[in-house]
Short mmCIF file of C-alpha atoms in Angstrom, two decimals:
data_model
loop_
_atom_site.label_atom_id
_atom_site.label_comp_id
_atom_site.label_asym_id
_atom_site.label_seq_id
_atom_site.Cartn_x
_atom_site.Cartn_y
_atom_site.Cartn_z
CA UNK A 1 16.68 16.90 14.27
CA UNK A 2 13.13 17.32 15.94
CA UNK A 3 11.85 16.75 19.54
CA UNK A 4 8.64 15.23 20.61
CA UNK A 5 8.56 12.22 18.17
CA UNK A 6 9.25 13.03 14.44
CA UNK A 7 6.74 10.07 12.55
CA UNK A 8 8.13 9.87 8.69
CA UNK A 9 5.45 12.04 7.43
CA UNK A 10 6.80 14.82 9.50
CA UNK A 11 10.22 13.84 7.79
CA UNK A 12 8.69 13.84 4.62
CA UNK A 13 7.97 17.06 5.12
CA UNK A 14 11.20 18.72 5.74
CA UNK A 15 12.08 17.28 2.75
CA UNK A 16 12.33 20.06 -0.46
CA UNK A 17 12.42 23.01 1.78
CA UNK A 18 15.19 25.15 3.76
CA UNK A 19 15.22 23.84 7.52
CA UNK A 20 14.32 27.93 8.49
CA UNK A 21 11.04 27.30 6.48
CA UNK A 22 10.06 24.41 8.43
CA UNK A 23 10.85 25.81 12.03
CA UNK A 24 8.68 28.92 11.12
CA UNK A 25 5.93 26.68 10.10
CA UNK A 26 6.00 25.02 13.21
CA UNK A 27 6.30 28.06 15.25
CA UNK A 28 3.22 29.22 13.49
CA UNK A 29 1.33 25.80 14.23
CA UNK A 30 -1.12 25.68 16.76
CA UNK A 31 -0.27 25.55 20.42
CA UNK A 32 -0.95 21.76 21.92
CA UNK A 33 -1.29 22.16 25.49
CA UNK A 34 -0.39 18.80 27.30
CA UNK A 35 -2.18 20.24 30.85
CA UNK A 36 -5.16 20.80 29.09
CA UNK A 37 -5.37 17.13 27.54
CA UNK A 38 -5.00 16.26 30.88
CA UNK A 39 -7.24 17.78 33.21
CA UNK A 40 -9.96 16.45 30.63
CA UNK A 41 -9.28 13.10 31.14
CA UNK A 42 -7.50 13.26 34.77
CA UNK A 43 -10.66 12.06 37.12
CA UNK A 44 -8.99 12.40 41.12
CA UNK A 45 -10.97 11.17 43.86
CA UNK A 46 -13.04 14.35 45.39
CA UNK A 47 -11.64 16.24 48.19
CA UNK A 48 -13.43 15.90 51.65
CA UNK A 49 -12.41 18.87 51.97
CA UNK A 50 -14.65 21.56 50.30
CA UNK A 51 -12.43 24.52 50.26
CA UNK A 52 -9.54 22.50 48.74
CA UNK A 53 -11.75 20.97 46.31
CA UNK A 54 -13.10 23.99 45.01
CA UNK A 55 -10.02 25.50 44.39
CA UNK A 56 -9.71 23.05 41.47
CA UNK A 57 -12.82 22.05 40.57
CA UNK A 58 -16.24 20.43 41.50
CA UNK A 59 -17.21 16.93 42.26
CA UNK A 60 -18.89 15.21 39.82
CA UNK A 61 -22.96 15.07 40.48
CA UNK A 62 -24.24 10.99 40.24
CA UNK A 63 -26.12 12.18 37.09
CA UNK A 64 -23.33 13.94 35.39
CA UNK A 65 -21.35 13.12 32.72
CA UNK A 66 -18.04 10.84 34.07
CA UNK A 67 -19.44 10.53 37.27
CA UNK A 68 -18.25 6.57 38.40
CA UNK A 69 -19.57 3.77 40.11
CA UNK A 70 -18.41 0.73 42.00
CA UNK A 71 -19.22 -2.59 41.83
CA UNK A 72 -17.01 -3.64 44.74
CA UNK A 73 -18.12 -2.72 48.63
CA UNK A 74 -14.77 -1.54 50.18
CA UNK A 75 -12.29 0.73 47.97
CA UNK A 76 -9.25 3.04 48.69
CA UNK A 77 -11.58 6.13 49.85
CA UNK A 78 -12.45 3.75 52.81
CA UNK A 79 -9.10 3.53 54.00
CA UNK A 80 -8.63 4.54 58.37
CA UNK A 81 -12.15 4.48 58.29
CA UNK A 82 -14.50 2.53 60.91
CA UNK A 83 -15.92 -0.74 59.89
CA UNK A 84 -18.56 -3.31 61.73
CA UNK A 85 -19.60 -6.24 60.54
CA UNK A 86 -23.24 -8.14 62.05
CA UNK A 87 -26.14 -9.97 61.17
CA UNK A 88 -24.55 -10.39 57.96
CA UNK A 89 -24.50 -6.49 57.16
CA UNK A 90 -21.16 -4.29 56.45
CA UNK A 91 -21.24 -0.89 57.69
CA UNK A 92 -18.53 1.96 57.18
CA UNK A 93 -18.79 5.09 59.61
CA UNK A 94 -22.20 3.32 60.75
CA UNK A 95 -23.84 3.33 57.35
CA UNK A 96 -24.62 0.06 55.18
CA UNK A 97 -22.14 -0.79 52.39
CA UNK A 98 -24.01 -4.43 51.39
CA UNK A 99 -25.85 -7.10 52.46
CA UNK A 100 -23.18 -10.81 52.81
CA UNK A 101 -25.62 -13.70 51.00
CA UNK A 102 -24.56 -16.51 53.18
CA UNK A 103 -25.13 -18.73 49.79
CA UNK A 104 -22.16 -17.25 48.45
CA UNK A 105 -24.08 -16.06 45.26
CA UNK A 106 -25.08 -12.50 45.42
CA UNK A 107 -21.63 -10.98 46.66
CA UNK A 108 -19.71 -12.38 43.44
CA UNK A 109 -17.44 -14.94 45.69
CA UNK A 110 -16.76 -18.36 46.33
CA UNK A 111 -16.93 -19.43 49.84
CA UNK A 112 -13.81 -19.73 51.53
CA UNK A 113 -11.34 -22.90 51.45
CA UNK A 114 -9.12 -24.94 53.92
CA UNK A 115 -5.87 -23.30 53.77
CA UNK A 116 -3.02 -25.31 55.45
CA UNK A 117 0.35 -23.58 56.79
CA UNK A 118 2.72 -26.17 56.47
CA UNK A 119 6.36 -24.81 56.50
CA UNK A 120 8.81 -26.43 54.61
CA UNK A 121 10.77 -29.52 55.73
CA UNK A 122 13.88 -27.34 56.81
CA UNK A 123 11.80 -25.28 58.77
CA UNK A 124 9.70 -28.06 60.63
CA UNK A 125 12.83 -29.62 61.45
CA UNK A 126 14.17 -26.50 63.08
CA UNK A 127 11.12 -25.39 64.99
CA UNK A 128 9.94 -22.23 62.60
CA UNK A 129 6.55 -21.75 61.66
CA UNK A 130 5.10 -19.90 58.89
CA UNK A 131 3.58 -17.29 60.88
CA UNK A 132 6.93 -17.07 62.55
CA UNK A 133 8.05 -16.37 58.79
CA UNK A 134 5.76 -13.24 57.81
CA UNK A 135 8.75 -10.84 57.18
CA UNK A 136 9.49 -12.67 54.05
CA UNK A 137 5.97 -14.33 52.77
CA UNK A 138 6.75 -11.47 50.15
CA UNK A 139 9.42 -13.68 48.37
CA UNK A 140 8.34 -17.03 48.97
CA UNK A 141 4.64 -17.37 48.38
CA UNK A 142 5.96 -16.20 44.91
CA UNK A 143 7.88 -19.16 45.02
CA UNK A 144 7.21 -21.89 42.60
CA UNK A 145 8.10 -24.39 44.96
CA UNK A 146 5.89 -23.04 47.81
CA UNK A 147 2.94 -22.58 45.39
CA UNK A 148 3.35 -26.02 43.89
CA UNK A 149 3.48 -27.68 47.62
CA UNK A 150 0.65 -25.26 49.35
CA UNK A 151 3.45 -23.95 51.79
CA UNK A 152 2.49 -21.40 54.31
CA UNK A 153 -0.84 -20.46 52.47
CA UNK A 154 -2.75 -19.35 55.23
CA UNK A 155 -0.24 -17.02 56.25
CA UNK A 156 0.73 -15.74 52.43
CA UNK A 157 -3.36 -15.01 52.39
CA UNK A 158 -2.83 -13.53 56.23
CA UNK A 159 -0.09 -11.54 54.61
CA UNK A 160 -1.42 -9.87 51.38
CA UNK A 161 0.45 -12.34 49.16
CA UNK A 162 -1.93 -15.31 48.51
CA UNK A 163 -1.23 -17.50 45.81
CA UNK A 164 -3.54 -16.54 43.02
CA UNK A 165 -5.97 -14.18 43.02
CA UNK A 166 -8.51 -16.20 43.36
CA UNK A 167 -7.38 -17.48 46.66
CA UNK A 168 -9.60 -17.10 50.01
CA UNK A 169 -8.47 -18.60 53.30
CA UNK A 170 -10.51 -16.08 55.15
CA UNK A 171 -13.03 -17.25 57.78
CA UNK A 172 -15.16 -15.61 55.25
CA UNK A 173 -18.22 -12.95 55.69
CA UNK A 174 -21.48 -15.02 56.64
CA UNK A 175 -21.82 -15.05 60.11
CA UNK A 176 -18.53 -12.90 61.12
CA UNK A 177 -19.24 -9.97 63.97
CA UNK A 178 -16.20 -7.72 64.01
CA UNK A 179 -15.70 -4.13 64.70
CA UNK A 180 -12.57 -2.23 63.81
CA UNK A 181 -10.54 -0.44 60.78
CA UNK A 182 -10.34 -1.17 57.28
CA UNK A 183 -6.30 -1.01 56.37
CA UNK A 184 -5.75 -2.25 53.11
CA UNK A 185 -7.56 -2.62 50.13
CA UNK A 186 -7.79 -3.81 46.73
CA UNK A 187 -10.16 -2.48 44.59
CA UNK A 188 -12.11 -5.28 42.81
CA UNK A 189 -14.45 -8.15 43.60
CA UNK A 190 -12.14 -10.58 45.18
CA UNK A 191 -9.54 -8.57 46.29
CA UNK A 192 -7.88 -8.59 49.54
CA UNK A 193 -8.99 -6.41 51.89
CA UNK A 194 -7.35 -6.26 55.47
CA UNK A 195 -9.21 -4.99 58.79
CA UNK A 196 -7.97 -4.36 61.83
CA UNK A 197 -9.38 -4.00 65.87
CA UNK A 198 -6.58 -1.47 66.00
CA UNK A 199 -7.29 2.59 65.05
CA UNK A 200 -3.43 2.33 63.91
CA UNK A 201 -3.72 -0.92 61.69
CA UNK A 202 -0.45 -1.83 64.14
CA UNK A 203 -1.66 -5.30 65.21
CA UNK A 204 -4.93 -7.73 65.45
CA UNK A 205 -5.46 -8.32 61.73
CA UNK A 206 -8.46 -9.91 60.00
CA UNK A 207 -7.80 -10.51 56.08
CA UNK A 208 -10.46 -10.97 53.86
CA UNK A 209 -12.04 -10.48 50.25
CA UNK A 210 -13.36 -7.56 48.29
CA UNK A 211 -17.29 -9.11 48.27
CA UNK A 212 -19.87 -7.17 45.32
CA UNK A 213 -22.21 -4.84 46.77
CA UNK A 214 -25.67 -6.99 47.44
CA UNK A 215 -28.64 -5.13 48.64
CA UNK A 216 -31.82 -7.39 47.67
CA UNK A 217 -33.90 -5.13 50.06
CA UNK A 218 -33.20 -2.09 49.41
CA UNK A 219 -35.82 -1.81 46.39
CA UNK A 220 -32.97 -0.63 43.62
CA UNK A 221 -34.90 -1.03 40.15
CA UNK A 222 -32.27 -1.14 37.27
CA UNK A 223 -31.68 1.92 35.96
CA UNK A 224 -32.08 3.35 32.83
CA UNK A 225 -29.03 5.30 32.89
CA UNK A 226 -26.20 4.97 29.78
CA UNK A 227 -23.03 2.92 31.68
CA UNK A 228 -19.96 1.87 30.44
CA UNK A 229 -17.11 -0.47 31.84
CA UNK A 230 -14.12 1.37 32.73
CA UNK A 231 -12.78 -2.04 34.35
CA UNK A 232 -14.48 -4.78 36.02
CA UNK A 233 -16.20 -3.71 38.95
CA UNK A 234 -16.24 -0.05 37.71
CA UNK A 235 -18.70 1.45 35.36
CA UNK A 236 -18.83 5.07 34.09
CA UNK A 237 -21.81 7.53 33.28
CA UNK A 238 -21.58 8.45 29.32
CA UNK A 239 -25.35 9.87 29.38
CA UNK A 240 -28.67 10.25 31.53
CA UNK A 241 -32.23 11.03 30.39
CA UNK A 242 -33.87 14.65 31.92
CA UNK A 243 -35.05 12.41 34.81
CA UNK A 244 -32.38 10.82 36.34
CA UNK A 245 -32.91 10.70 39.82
CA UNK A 246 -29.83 8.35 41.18
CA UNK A 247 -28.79 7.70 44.74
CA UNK A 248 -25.98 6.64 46.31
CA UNK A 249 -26.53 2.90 45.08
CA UNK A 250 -28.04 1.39 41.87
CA UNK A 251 -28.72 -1.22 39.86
CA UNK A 252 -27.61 -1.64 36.15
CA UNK A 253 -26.98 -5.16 33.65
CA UNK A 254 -24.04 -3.38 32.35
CA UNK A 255 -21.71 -6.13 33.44
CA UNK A 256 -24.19 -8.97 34.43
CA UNK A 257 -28.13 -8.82 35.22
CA UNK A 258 -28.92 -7.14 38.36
CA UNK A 259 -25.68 -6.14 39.59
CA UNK A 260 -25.29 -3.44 42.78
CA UNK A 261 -23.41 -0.30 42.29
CA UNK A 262 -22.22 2.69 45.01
CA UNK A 263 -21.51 6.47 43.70
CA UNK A 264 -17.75 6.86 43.92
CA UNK A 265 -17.57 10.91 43.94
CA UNK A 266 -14.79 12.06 41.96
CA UNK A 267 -13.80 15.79 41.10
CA UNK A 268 -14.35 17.46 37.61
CA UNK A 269 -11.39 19.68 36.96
CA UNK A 270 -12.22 23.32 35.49
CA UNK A 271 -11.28 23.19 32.06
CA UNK A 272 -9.30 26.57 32.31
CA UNK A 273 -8.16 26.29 29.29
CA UNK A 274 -6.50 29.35 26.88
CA UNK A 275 -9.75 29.16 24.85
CA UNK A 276 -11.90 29.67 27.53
CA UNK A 277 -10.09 30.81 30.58
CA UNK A 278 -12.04 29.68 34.19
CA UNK A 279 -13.11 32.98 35.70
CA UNK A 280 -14.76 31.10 38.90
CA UNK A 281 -15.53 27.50 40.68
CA UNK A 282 -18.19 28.68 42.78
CA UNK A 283 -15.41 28.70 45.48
CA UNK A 284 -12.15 30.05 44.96
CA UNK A 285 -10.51 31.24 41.96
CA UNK A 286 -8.01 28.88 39.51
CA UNK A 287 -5.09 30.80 39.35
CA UNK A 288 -2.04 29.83 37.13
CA UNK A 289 1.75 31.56 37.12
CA UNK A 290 1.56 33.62 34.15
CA UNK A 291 3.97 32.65 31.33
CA UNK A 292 4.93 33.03 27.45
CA UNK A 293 2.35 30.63 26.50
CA UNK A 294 -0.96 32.06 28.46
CA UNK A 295 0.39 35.82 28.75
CA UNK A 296 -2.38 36.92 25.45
CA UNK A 297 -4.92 34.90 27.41
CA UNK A 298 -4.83 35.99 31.05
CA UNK A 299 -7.93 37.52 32.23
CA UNK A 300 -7.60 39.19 35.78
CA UNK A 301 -11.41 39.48 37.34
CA UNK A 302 -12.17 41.72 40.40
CA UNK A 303 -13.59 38.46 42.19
CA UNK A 304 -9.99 36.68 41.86
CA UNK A 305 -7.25 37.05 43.25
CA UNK A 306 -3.40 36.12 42.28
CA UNK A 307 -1.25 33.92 43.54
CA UNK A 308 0.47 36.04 45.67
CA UNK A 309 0.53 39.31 46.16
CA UNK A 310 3.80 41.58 46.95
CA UNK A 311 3.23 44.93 48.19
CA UNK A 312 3.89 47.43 51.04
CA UNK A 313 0.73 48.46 50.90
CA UNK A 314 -1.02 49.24 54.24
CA UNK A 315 -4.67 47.96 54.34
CA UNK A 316 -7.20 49.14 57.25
CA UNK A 317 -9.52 46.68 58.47
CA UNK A 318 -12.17 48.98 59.15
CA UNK A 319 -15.97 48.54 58.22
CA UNK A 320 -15.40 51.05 54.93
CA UNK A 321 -12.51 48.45 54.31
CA UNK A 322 -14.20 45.34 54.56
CA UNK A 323 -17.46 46.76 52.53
CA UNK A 324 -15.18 46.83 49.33
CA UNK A 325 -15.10 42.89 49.31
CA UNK A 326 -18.68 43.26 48.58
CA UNK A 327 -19.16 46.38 46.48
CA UNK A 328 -16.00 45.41 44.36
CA UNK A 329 -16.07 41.44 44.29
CA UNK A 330 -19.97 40.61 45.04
CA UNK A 331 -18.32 39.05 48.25
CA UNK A 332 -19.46 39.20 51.72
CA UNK A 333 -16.46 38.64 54.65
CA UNK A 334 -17.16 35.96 57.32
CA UNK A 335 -13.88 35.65 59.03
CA UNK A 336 -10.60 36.49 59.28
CA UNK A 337 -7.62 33.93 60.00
CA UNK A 338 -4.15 34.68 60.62
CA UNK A 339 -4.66 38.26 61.47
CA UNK A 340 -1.90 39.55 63.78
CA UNK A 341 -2.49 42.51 65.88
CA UNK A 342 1.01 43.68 66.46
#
């Protein structure tokens, strides 16, 4: 038997020869490393935190290979944060996300339609509402019969279960002045996106729809950059000229003519690799638990540390002391947390 997916050419193989012969040549085969594969492809959200971040890696610069873009104004890294909507201009933390074309062109959605909430006849005879109802608008807007009738629309949109996904029974975005939190979202032109005039998201909800970044003043030109569509909405850098100069927004006809993009920063993971071991992120050091399959490749650098360190060691922290992170390492000491005194 074999592990890890035997294909019949790999049977075919074994075929002729002792099964010793064929476990040695195995042994002796190259060693596929399944982390590695990973943290080439794996492409995290980056850290706002710098000193986390650069324990694994850098963020990805807008002109850098990988380095992604979205097509949609609100996503997931927007999430707590504050949002206020006037003069038909969205703004997260106080800066502008996009423009809202009160033609319902340049944001990529249709204006909004009359939703109705009529419960069903055993609830209307009984008193209950839909809104009354909310606790379960998970089941039943699934519900053929609901959908088929329009039954409690307005509050399955309310509630993050509309219909279709092409559903809006939103007041919708021209004209709307509203300050709060953004809650929920889904990340894609259209998708439903719930606010909130509480810090919490506990109460006083406003659901709406994912619009497409529009900024006809901001004097984008469309770039000359090489995109490619990861998804709709999404694009991703393959390759720049020597003069890219990109900012946080731009302007590409990757997907359609014209259409508005914001820099989503995302993290490049240090390759660290047994090839080429990471000596350095420009912050602190990768460090991996040493083991029977990196033990030949280890490299232990004066400007790294390990992961922990287990000693009875006594250390002074005098000046002479604290000079060595510099003469040894290239490092200068700023502070020192958790020192204790006793």
């Amino acid at each position: 038997q074999a592990t890890f997916g035997p294909t019949r050419s790999s049977l075919k193989e074994l075929e002729g020869q002792p099964y010793s012969a064929w476990i040695w040549d195995q042994l002796r085969r190259p060693v596929e490393s399944h982390r590695q594969y990973y943290r080439e492809r794996v492409n995290p959200r980056s850290s706002i935190d710098p000193v986390l971040e650069a324990e694994v890696g850098n963020a990805r610069t807008r002109c850098g290979y990988g380095s992604r873009w979205l097509g949609f104004a609100l996503s997931l890294a927007d999430l707590d944060k504050r949002i206020s909507i006037r003069d038909n201009e969205i703004l997260v933390e106080g800066v502008l996300r996009t423009q809202i074309d009160p033609a319902y062109v340049g944001n990529g959605i249709l204006a909004p339609r009359n939703c109705t909430d009529v419960p069903p006849p055993w609830w209307e005879r009984r008193g209950v509402t839909c809104r009354s109802k909310l606790s379960a608008m998970r089941w039943l807007c699934a519900d053929t019969y609901y959908v088929e009738r329009g039954l409690c629309q307005q509050s399955c949109f309310d509630a993050g279960y509309r219909y279709s996904s092409g559903d809006d029974c939103s007041s919708g975005w021209p004209s709307l002045s509203f300050e709060g939190y953004i809650c929920r979202v889904e990340e894609a032109i259209g998708g439903w996106v719930q606010l909130s005039a509480d810090s919490g998201c506990k109460s006083s909800f406003l659901a709406m729809v994912n619009p497409a970044i529009w900024l006809p003043d901001a004097g984008l030109s469309t770039t000359g950059v090489q995109l490619r569509p990861l998804r709709p909405g999404v694009l991703v850098l393959t390759q720049t000229t020597g003069s890219c100069s990109l900012g946080d927004f731009m302007r590409s006809d990757t997907e359609a003519p014209g259409r508005f993009y914001q820099f989503d920063s995302r993290l490049r993971l240090v390759q660290n690799s047994l090839e080429d071991p990471a000596s350095s992120t420009g912050g602190s050091c990768p460090t991996v638990p040493k083991t029977f399959l990196n033990e030949e490749h280890c490299q232990i650098l004066p400007s790294c540390a390990p992961l922990s360190i287990e000693s009875d060691a006594l250390v002074h922290l005098n000046l002479s002391t604290l000079e060595l992170f510099h003469t040894v390492a290239g490092r200068y000491v700023y502070a020192i947390t958790g020192l204790r005194t006793t």
